[in-house]
Coordinates of C-alpha atoms in Angstrom, one line a residue:
M18 CA 0.0 0.0 0.0
T19 CA 1.4 3.4 -1.0
S20 CA 1.8 5.9 1.8
L21 CA 0.2 9.3 1.5
L22 CA 3.5 11.1 2.0
R23 CA 7.0 9.5 1.7
V24 CA 10.3 11.3 2.2
E25 CA 13.3 9.5 0.9
N26 CA 16.9 10.2 1.6
L27 CA 16.4 14.0 2.0
N28 CA 19.5 16.1 2.4
K29 CA 19.9 19.8 2.8
A30 CA 23.0 21.9 3.1
Y31 CA 23.5 25.7 3.4
L32 CA 26.5 27.8 2.7
H33 CA 27.3 30.0 5.7
K34 CA 28.9 33.2 4.6
G35 CA 31.7 33.7 7.0
R36 CA 35.0 34.7 5.6
W37 CA 34.3 35.4 1.9
W38 CA 37.2 33.2 0.7
A39 CA 36.1 30.2 2.7
P40 CA 32.3 29.9 3.1
K41 CA 31.3 27.1 5.5
R42 CA 29.0 24.3 4.3
I43 CA 26.4 23.5 7.0
R44 CA 24.4 20.3 6.8
A45 CA 20.8 20.8 8.0
L46 CA 19.4 17.4 7.0
N47 CA 21.3 14.1 6.5
N48 CA 19.5 11.2 4.7
V49 CA 16.1 11.8 6.3
S50 CA 13.4 9.2 5.4
F51 CA 9.9 8.5 6.7
D52 CA 6.3 7.8 5.7
L53 CA 3.0 9.4 6.7
E54 CA -0.3 7.7 6.2
S55 CA -3.6 9.4 5.3
G56 CA -5.3 10.9 8.4
Q57 CA -2.2 10.6 10.6
T58 CA -0.3 13.3 12.5
L59 CA 3.5 13.1 12.5
A60 CA 5.1 15.4 15.2
I61 CA 8.7 16.5 14.8
M62 CA 10.7 17.6 17.8
G63 CA 14.3 18.7 18.3
E64 CA 16.6 21.4 19.6
T65 CA 17.1 24.6 17.7
G66 CA 19.2 23.7 14.7
S67 CA 18.1 20.1 14.6
G68 CA 16.8 20.5 11.1
K69 CA 13.1 20.2 11.9
S70 CA 12.1 23.5 10.3
S71 CA 14.2 22.9 7.2
L72 CA 12.4 19.6 6.8
A73 CA 9.0 21.2 7.2
K74 CA 9.8 23.9 4.6
I75 CA 11.1 21.4 2.1
I76 CA 7.9 19.2 2.4
A77 CA 5.8 22.3 1.9
G78 CA 7.9 23.5 -1.1
A79 CA 9.2 26.6 0.6
E80 CA 12.7 25.4 0.2
R81 CA 14.5 23.0 -2.1
P82 CA 16.4 19.9 -0.9
S83 CA 20.0 19.5 -1.9
S84 CA 19.1 15.9 -2.7
G85 CA 16.4 13.3 -2.0
T86 CA 12.8 13.1 -3.0
V87 CA 9.4 13.8 -1.5
Y88 CA 6.5 11.7 -2.8
L89 CA 2.8 12.3 -2.5
R90 CA 0.6 9.2 -3.2
G91 CA 3.6 7.7 -4.9
K92 CA 4.2 10.7 -7.2
P93 CA 7.6 12.5 -6.8
L94 CA 7.1 16.2 -6.1
K95 CA 9.1 18.4 -8.4
A96 CA 10.4 21.7 -7.0
Q97 CA 9.1 23.7 -9.9
D98 CA 5.6 22.2 -9.8
Y99 CA 4.2 24.9 -7.5
R100 CA 0.5 24.5 -8.6
F101 CA 0.3 20.7 -7.8
R102 CA 2.1 21.1 -4.4
C103 CA 0.0 24.2 -3.6
R104 CA -3.2 22.2 -4.0
H105 CA -2.1 19.2 -1.9
I106 CA 0.3 20.5 0.7
R107 CA -0.3 23.7 2.7
M108 CA 1.7 25.3 5.5
V109 CA 0.7 27.2 8.7
F110 CA 3.4 29.3 10.3
Q111 CA 4.0 30.5 13.9
D112 CA 4.1 34.2 13.0
T113 CA 0.6 35.2 11.9
D114 CA 1.6 38.8 11.4
A115 CA 4.2 37.8 8.9
S116 CA 1.9 35.3 7.3
L117 CA -1.0 37.7 6.7
N118 CA -0.8 40.7 4.4
P119 CA -1.9 43.7 6.4
H120 CA -3.0 45.6 3.2
L121 CA -5.5 42.9 2.0
T122 CA -8.7 41.8 3.7
I123 CA -8.8 38.4 5.1
G124 CA -11.4 37.4 2.5
R125 CA -9.1 38.5 -0.3
Q126 CA -6.2 36.4 1.1
L127 CA -8.4 33.3 1.5
E128 CA -9.7 33.9 -2.1
E129 CA -6.2 33.9 -3.7
P130 CA -5.7 30.1 -3.7
L131 CA -9.0 29.8 -5.4
L132 CA -8.2 32.4 -8.0
F133 CA -5.0 30.7 -9.0
N134 CA -6.1 27.0 -8.7
T135 CA -9.8 26.8 -9.5
H136 CA -12.3 27.9 -12.1
L137 CA -14.9 29.0 -9.6
S138 CA -17.0 32.1 -10.3
S139 CA -16.6 35.1 -8.0
E140 CA -19.9 34.2 -6.2
Q141 CA -18.7 30.6 -5.7
R142 CA -15.4 31.9 -4.4
R143 CA -17.2 34.1 -1.9
E144 CA -19.3 31.2 -0.7
T145 CA -16.2 29.0 -0.3
V146 CA -14.4 31.7 1.7
S147 CA -17.5 32.0 4.0
E148 CA -17.6 28.3 4.5
A149 CA -13.9 28.1 5.3
L150 CA -14.3 30.9 7.9
L151 CA -17.1 29.1 9.6
K152 CA -15.1 25.8 9.6
V153 CA -12.4 27.5 11.7
G154 CA -14.7 29.2 14.1
L155 CA -14.9 32.7 12.5
L156 CA -17.8 34.5 10.9
P157 CA -18.4 35.3 7.3
E158 CA -18.2 38.9 8.3
H159 CA -14.5 38.4 9.1
A160 CA -13.8 38.4 5.4
V161 CA -13.9 42.2 5.3
F162 CA -11.5 42.5 8.3
H163 CA -7.8 43.4 8.0
S164 CA -5.4 41.4 10.1
H165 CA -4.8 44.3 12.6
M166 CA -8.5 44.2 13.5
M167 CA -8.2 40.6 14.8
S168 CA -6.8 38.9 17.9
T169 CA -3.8 36.6 17.7
G170 CA -6.1 33.6 18.0
Q171 CA -8.4 34.9 15.3
K172 CA -5.4 35.5 13.0
Q173 CA -4.2 32.0 13.4
R174 CA -7.7 30.7 12.6
A175 CA -7.6 32.8 9.4
C176 CA -4.2 31.3 8.5
I177 CA -5.7 27.8 9.0
A178 CA -8.7 28.8 6.9
R179 CA -6.4 29.8 4.1
A180 CA -4.5 26.5 4.4
I181 CA -7.7 24.4 4.0
M182 CA -9.1 26.4 1.0
L183 CA -8.1 23.8 -1.5
N184 CA -8.9 20.8 0.6
P185 CA -5.2 19.7 0.9
D186 CA -4.0 16.2 1.7
V187 CA -1.3 17.5 4.1
I188 CA -0.9 20.5 6.3
V189 CA 2.6 21.3 7.6
A190 CA 2.4 23.3 10.9
D191 CA 5.7 24.9 12.0
E192 CA 5.4 25.9 15.6
A193 CA 1.9 27.1 14.8
L194 CA 0.8 27.2 18.4
A195 CA 3.9 28.6 20.1
A196 CA 2.7 32.3 20.1
L197 CA -0.7 31.6 21.6
D198 CA -1.7 31.7 25.2
S199 CA -2.7 28.5 26.9
S200 CA -6.5 28.9 26.6
I201 CA -6.4 29.8 22.9
R202 CA -3.8 27.1 22.2
A203 CA -6.2 24.4 23.5
Q204 CA -9.0 25.8 21.3
I205 CA -6.8 25.8 18.2
I206 CA -5.7 22.2 18.9
N207 CA -9.3 21.1 19.1
L208 CA -10.0 22.9 15.9
L209 CA -7.1 21.1 14.1
L210 CA -8.3 17.8 15.4
D211 CA -11.9 18.5 14.2
L212 CA -10.7 19.6 10.8
Q213 CA -8.5 16.5 10.5
R214 CA -11.5 14.2 11.3
D215 CA -13.9 16.0 9.0
M216 CA -11.5 16.6 6.0
K217 CA -9.3 13.5 6.3
M218 CA -6.1 15.5 6.3
S219 CA -2.7 14.5 7.6
Y220 CA -0.5 16.8 9.6
V221 CA 3.2 17.3 9.9
F222 CA 3.5 19.1 13.2
V223 CA 6.7 20.8 14.4
S224 CA 6.6 21.7 18.1
H225 CA 8.7 22.0 21.2
S226 CA 5.8 21.0 23.4
P227 CA 5.7 17.3 24.7
E228 CA 2.2 17.8 26.0
I229 CA 0.8 19.1 22.7
I230 CA 2.5 16.3 20.8
R231 CA 1.3 13.6 23.1
H232 CA -2.3 14.9 22.6
I233 CA -2.3 15.1 18.8
A234 CA 0.4 12.9 17.3
D235 CA 0.2 9.4 16.0
K236 CA 3.9 9.2 15.4
V237 CA 6.9 11.2 16.8
M238 CA 10.1 12.0 15.1
I239 CA 13.0 13.2 17.2
M240 CA 15.8 15.0 15.3
R241 CA 19.3 16.1 16.2
H242 CA 22.0 17.7 14.0
G243 CA 19.8 17.0 10.9
E244 CA 19.4 13.3 11.6
I245 CA 16.5 11.2 12.9
V246 CA 17.2 9.9 16.5
T247 CA 13.8 8.4 17.1
Y248 CA 10.9 7.6 14.9
E249 CA 8.2 5.6 16.6
D250 CA 4.5 5.7 17.5
T251 CA 3.7 8.3 20.2
A252 CA 3.0 5.9 23.0
S253 CA 6.3 4.1 22.5
V254 CA 8.3 7.4 22.5
F255 CA 6.7 8.7 25.7
N256 CA 6.5 5.5 27.6
K257 CA 10.0 4.2 26.9
P258 CA 12.4 6.9 25.5
V259 CA 15.3 5.1 23.8
D260 CA 18.0 7.7 24.6
G261 CA 18.9 10.5 27.0
Y262 CA 18.4 13.2 24.3
T263 CA 14.8 12.1 23.6
E264 CA 14.1 11.9 27.3
S265 CA 15.4 15.4 27.9
L266 CA 13.1 16.8 25.2
L267 CA 10.1 15.1 26.6
Q268 CA 10.7 16.6 30.0
Q269 CA 10.4 20.1 28.8
T270 CA 7.6 22.0 30.6
Y271 CA 5.5 23.5 27.9
T272 CA 1.9 22.7 28.7
L273 CA -1.3 22.3 26.7
S274 CA -3.5 24.4 29.1

């Protein structure tokens, strides 16, 4: 059976501009491979610099790998095939202010994926935007808001609405809950779980929070220095950590509520 998402021997290296005559090559990912099934959530943890955000961006198409391949339903994803990837893999970031354009209304920003990827009429696009806002716990009236008129939690809901506009197969969330206070965080987690159940999506979820990961993830990947240290189902990782590095990450105090 073909996995929904398969990452195979992914490598990523950056050139660090130190001394101009001898730039240093930094390896962010080293032969990373894993599978994600339909409807599952894979959580990725690791220290700063472990490569988890680089991996998330490559899956979403925001960065290109140095080598290796990402497959969706058995089809290799080409770096230049933005339209296909845009329809099937979407990303939600931590910084809502950077993610949303302050000069455009929320409705206009939600409509853009429909404009470039569908043949819907203007009326159909407005209806689809309204439906997406309702799905994430906002009102159709929020379509005429600008981002500065909304709370942090509302802005993250708008970002999630934009991510689901094209009914994607996978949503990549890179520390999407880190900037939220505990009560709003719990609401957004429940929203993500509801959307996953209703829309049959899979998540790649980057987080520092053991409590959040334990609550939402089917599998956990622990990364260090660009390599996978642990890749197991959630219960196995939490009940019997295989090494001291994994255990130290799981002891961090970053709570769900």
